[in-house]
Amino acid sequence: MIGILATIGRAFLEGLAALGRLVIFAGAALGHMVRPPFYPRLIGRQMIEIGYFSLPVVALTTLFSGMVLALQSYTGFARFSAESAIATVVVLSMTRELAPVLAGLMVAGRIGAAMAAEIGTMRVTEQIDALTVLSTDPYKYLVAPRLIAGATMLPLLVLIGDILGVFGGYLVAIYKLDFNAAAYLRRTADYLEFMDVVSGLVKAAVFGFLVALTGCYHGYNSKGGARGVGQATTNAVVSASILILVFNYIITELFFAR
Amino acid sequence: MSPPKIELSGVKKAFGEKIVLDGIDYALPEGESLVVIGGSGSGKSVLLKCILGIIRPDAGSIRIDGEETVGAGSEAREKVRGKIGMLFQGSALFDSLPVWQNVAFRLIQGQGMERRQAKEIALGKLAQVGLAPPVAELYPAELSGGMQKRVALARAIASDPEIIFFDEPTTGLDPIMADVINDLIVASVKKLGATTISITHDMASARKIATRIAMIYGGKFIWAGEAKDIDRSGNAHVDQFIHGRAEGPIQMAVRRP
């Protein structure tokens, strides 16, 4: 019994220590992000990598989410003749929740993993030490550009995702459920508030930052060859996903709790 | 008299329970080439990383040109690093950059030199290590191990450093290529008039590039002297090492059948 408790306690303390290390890493990275030298070339490359190349994944995810959302809410709402609420449900769910969270999770799998693997390989092959020896701060050269690109590109992806999600709902409502197109669009616009979109974009910026942060952190601290890099990649994706879901709640609470 | 280029006194470092460096004292005058020999895992790499400031020693002092580096601010440390070039064991070339950008990395990123000018210098350094201009456009993954080593050497000397570290420069190369690298190292160091510290367990390499040799064992320099005296060290540990005998005072941690 004592043994079990001790194990749980150790795991809990270890978890807190890991969180603390991540926060310290984030603090150091933020400090380097705002001080020169900056590397516009590298920031640009990361922006293309995160923004442009994640576009197909995010587009497909949000499009189908919007479609299934319309279909599912129809099944539910038809039971109490509230079909007309579907447009509102789709647009609010997409902008406030689904687009940022789904895009965040997809990008965590795509980009967070790639960052952890790349930086992790650089760590185990001494390339990060080489950076330091060559008078280049690895935080500025490797971490800062990724954080900047993550925090700026995910909101753009989510904005596109918002539009595609609503479009997906529209497609299903009009062509499958025989809604009136004009009425559907009017309902979509009528109940949408500015804050709904803004809160989603703020979430996206935070999620983008978190994905890049965990990717860099686990890569930066990986050790022990190929196995260590693999471990870092897994940890990056898992911790990014968990942090996204936790922060999703916190930000929602901050925006909409009354 | 000017202070020694690199002066170590009482440098200690432990990782948890394991004591890696247990009080290293050494003064290396300018223009000398010290080779530190010692078995695998004897703390040779840790020593270099302490001098570079990548690892912070637990105790002791490291002076470069008379200036203390242990506990120095990041600006002072950056200034010291600017004097140092390093050839890494696995070459540690940036695989996302073509060869010439690897060689010119410090010139472009660290010193803010214009790319065209930096490329010219890089091509010159590549020629110095016997690599033709077409190689400059290749990526590190497209090169053989020996060529990667040469590129890494060109990168280490690209900014004309006063101090160069070589971490196992010949490991993983065939004996002929190893000798080519040794010759290139000797030639480049002579040309720059640099002070160097190399770590190796390849005695052929050590004899070729060293003016002084020190042997690390149990976290200490157990013998240090002129390179020519290595065969007359009178130290059983050194004799065992340079002749590569399994039997002797150094006992490897292997279970005997």
XYZ file of C-alpha atoms in Angstrom, chain B:
257
model
C 55.779 37.265 -19.465
C 52.341 36.931 -21.006
C 49.886 34.669 -19.204
C 49.341 31.167 -20.582
C 46.762 31.030 -23.375
C 44.656 28.531 -21.478
C 45.032 27.939 -17.776
C 43.055 25.345 -15.839
C 43.241 25.053 -12.098
C 41.305 22.670 -9.893
C 38.578 22.065 -12.492
C 36.014 19.645 -11.098
C 32.813 18.252 -12.524
C 30.517 15.491 -11.349
C 27.295 14.216 -12.874
C 25.292 12.998 -9.910
C 27.429 10.434 -8.114
C 29.880 10.019 -10.949
C 32.950 12.213 -10.646
C 34.219 12.938 -14.141
C 36.818 15.637 -13.534
C 38.540 15.618 -10.167
C 40.797 18.632 -10.118
C 42.493 19.305 -13.455
C 45.458 21.695 -13.400
C 47.263 22.701 -16.545
C 48.744 25.769 -18.180
C 49.025 25.796 -21.958
C 51.266 28.477 -23.480
C 50.350 30.189 -26.732
C 51.075 28.310 -29.941
C 51.332 24.899 -28.310
C 49.284 21.857 -29.305
C 48.149 19.795 -26.375
C 46.745 16.338 -26.968
C 44.772 14.842 -24.122
C 44.757 11.066 -24.263
C 42.664 8.753 -22.166
C 40.204 5.893 -22.359
C 36.621 6.151 -23.472
C 34.449 7.877 -20.900
C 37.429 9.352 -19.037
C 36.025 12.872 -19.205
C 38.000 14.216 -22.160
C 34.948 15.651 -23.925
C 33.588 17.073 -20.685
C 36.857 18.935 -20.196
C 36.562 20.593 -23.608
C 32.934 21.483 -22.998
C 33.878 23.069 -19.679
C 36.450 25.272 -21.400
C 33.870 26.194 -24.051
C 31.349 27.076 -21.355
C 28.776 24.558 -22.636
C 29.110 22.677 -19.336
C 29.652 24.609 -16.132
C 32.323 23.078 -13.880
C 31.425 22.509 -10.209
C 34.652 24.060 -8.994
C 37.931 25.476 -10.210
C 38.980 28.179 -12.568
C 39.484 28.324 -16.334
C 41.380 31.320 -17.684
C 41.752 32.168 -21.328
C 44.274 34.927 -22.030
C 44.265 35.529 -18.293
C 40.514 36.117 -18.163
C 38.355 33.981 -15.912
C 35.546 32.246 -17.807
C 33.894 30.183 -15.082
C 30.886 32.118 -13.837
C 31.499 34.919 -16.352
C 28.506 36.707 -17.861
C 27.144 35.632 -21.220
C 28.791 38.588 -22.951
C 32.252 37.723 -21.648
C 31.692 34.075 -22.496
C 30.603 35.028 -25.992
C 33.808 37.013 -26.413
C 35.882 34.016 -25.382
C 33.947 31.703 -27.700
C 34.680 34.078 -30.550
C 38.357 33.104 -30.230
C 37.666 29.373 -30.334
C 37.013 27.058 -33.240
C 36.056 23.446 -32.761
C 36.054 20.273 -34.788
C 33.390 17.954 -33.395
C 33.703 14.207 -33.126
C 30.802 13.429 -35.456
C 31.576 16.560 -37.512
C 28.216 18.049 -36.343
C 27.605 19.745 -39.679
C 24.221 21.442 -40.051
C 22.436 19.079 -42.404
C 19.880 21.667 -43.461
C 22.568 23.900 -44.954
C 24.854 23.355 -47.948
C 28.545 22.880 -47.305
C 29.640 26.463 -47.946
C 27.009 27.856 -45.573
C 28.250 25.449 -42.935
C 31.789 26.720 -43.353
C 30.680 30.358 -43.462
C 28.180 29.948 -40.630
C 29.985 31.976 -38.022
C 30.953 34.646 -40.524
C 27.344 35.140 -41.630
C 25.372 34.500 -38.440
C 27.873 35.452 -35.772
C 29.745 38.324 -37.399
C 27.068 39.537 -39.814
C 29.337 39.355 -42.841
C 27.822 39.753 -46.278
C 26.949 36.408 -47.838
C 28.990 36.836 -50.997
C 32.138 37.770 -49.116
C 31.571 34.949 -46.621
C 31.178 32.468 -49.470
C 34.497 33.526 -50.946
C 36.238 32.929 -47.627
C 34.439 29.599 -47.278
C 35.630 28.476 -50.715
C 39.173 29.475 -49.762
C 39.009 27.427 -46.564
C 37.532 24.485 -48.448
C 40.406 24.663 -50.924
C 42.789 24.674 -47.982
C 41.414 21.299 -46.871
C 41.519 19.980 -50.414
C 37.874 20.309 -51.433
C 36.943 21.687 -54.853
C 34.302 24.416 -55.336
C 31.540 22.047 -56.611
C 31.534 20.381 -53.167
C 30.477 23.701 -51.633
C 26.987 23.388 -53.094
C 26.388 19.843 -51.804
C 24.639 19.013 -48.552
C 26.545 17.268 -45.730
C 24.521 14.065 -46.140
C 25.876 13.726 -49.687
C 29.487 13.548 -48.491
C 31.609 10.646 -47.262
C 32.794 10.587 -43.654
C 36.278 11.785 -44.614
C 34.894 14.682 -46.644
C 32.544 15.637 -43.821
C 35.541 15.765 -41.483
C 37.338 18.059 -43.895
C 34.331 20.350 -44.149
C 34.124 20.384 -40.368
C 37.810 21.310 -40.241
C 37.230 24.101 -42.755
C 34.359 25.343 -40.575
C 36.526 25.230 -37.449
C 39.224 27.383 -39.043
C 36.885 29.634 -41.057
C 36.990 32.584 -38.671
C 40.759 32.297 -38.121
C 40.405 31.371 -34.439
C 43.248 31.775 -31.946
C 42.307 28.528 -30.229
C 41.075 25.329 -31.863
C 39.677 22.215 -30.207
C 39.700 18.871 -31.945
C 37.391 16.230 -30.526
C 38.551 12.819 -31.757
C 39.449 14.160 -35.203
C 40.289 10.746 -36.685
C 37.623 8.516 -35.144
C 35.723 6.514 -37.712
C 38.154 7.136 -40.576
C 40.377 4.649 -42.328
C 44.085 4.949 -41.424
C 45.010 6.731 -44.645
C 42.194 9.265 -44.422
C 43.043 9.692 -40.737
C 46.588 10.606 -41.701
C 45.313 13.030 -44.344
C 43.196 14.736 -41.682
C 46.164 14.807 -39.292
C 48.311 16.479 -41.942
C 45.570 19.017 -42.656
C 45.239 19.767 -38.960
C 48.972 20.282 -38.549
C 49.125 22.495 -41.652
C 46.117 24.615 -40.693
C 47.249 25.081 -37.117
C 50.704 26.106 -38.294
C 49.231 28.567 -40.774
C 47.055 30.195 -38.116
C 49.623 29.970 -35.343
C 46.769 28.712 -33.185
C 46.865 27.140 -29.752
C 45.079 23.805 -29.810
C 43.712 21.149 -27.524
C 42.838 17.800 -29.065
C 41.355 14.775 -27.446
C 41.895 11.390 -28.938
C 42.663 7.795 -28.182
C 44.396 7.344 -31.506
C 48.105 7.355 -30.656
C 49.219 7.778 -34.282
C 47.160 10.939 -34.432
C 48.403 12.138 -31.049
C 52.061 11.724 -32.037
C 51.480 13.619 -35.235
C 49.633 16.693 -33.991
C 50.893 17.090 -30.426
C 53.675 19.258 -29.076
C 52.532 18.318 -25.585
C 50.601 15.348 -24.285
C 48.616 14.853 -21.111
C 46.911 11.690 -20.006
C 43.631 11.816 -18.148
C 42.715 8.991 -15.814
C 40.344 8.940 -12.871
C 39.418 12.572 -13.497
C 43.003 13.834 -13.178
C 45.978 14.460 -15.433
C 48.191 11.616 -14.254
C 50.994 12.524 -16.638
C 51.756 15.594 -18.701
C 54.816 16.504 -20.679
C 56.423 17.114 -24.038
C 55.133 14.943 -26.857
C 58.612 13.541 -27.524
C 58.833 12.226 -23.965
C 55.714 10.106 -24.179
C 57.688 6.894 -24.675
C 59.862 7.683 -21.665
C 57.097 8.720 -19.313
C 58.004 6.214 -16.643
C 54.310 5.991 -15.910
C 52.768 2.532 -16.030
C 49.320 3.888 -16.916
C 50.689 5.838 -19.866
C 52.751 2.893 -21.079
C 49.758 0.623 -20.944
C 47.661 3.124 -22.878
C 50.108 3.968 -25.644
C 50.876 0.320 -26.258
C 47.244 -0.683 -26.039
C 47.563 -3.517 -23.560
C 44.579 -5.015 -21.810
C 46.795 -5.979 -18.870
C 48.141 -3.280 -16.603
C 47.201 -0.826 -13.894
C 44.154 0.447 -15.857
C 41.371 -2.062 -15.416
C 38.488 -1.744 -17.840
C 35.102 -2.414 -16.383
C 34.540 -5.630 -18.286
C 33.697 -8.930 -16.713
C 36.311 -11.526 -17.383
C 35.175 -15.006 -18.366
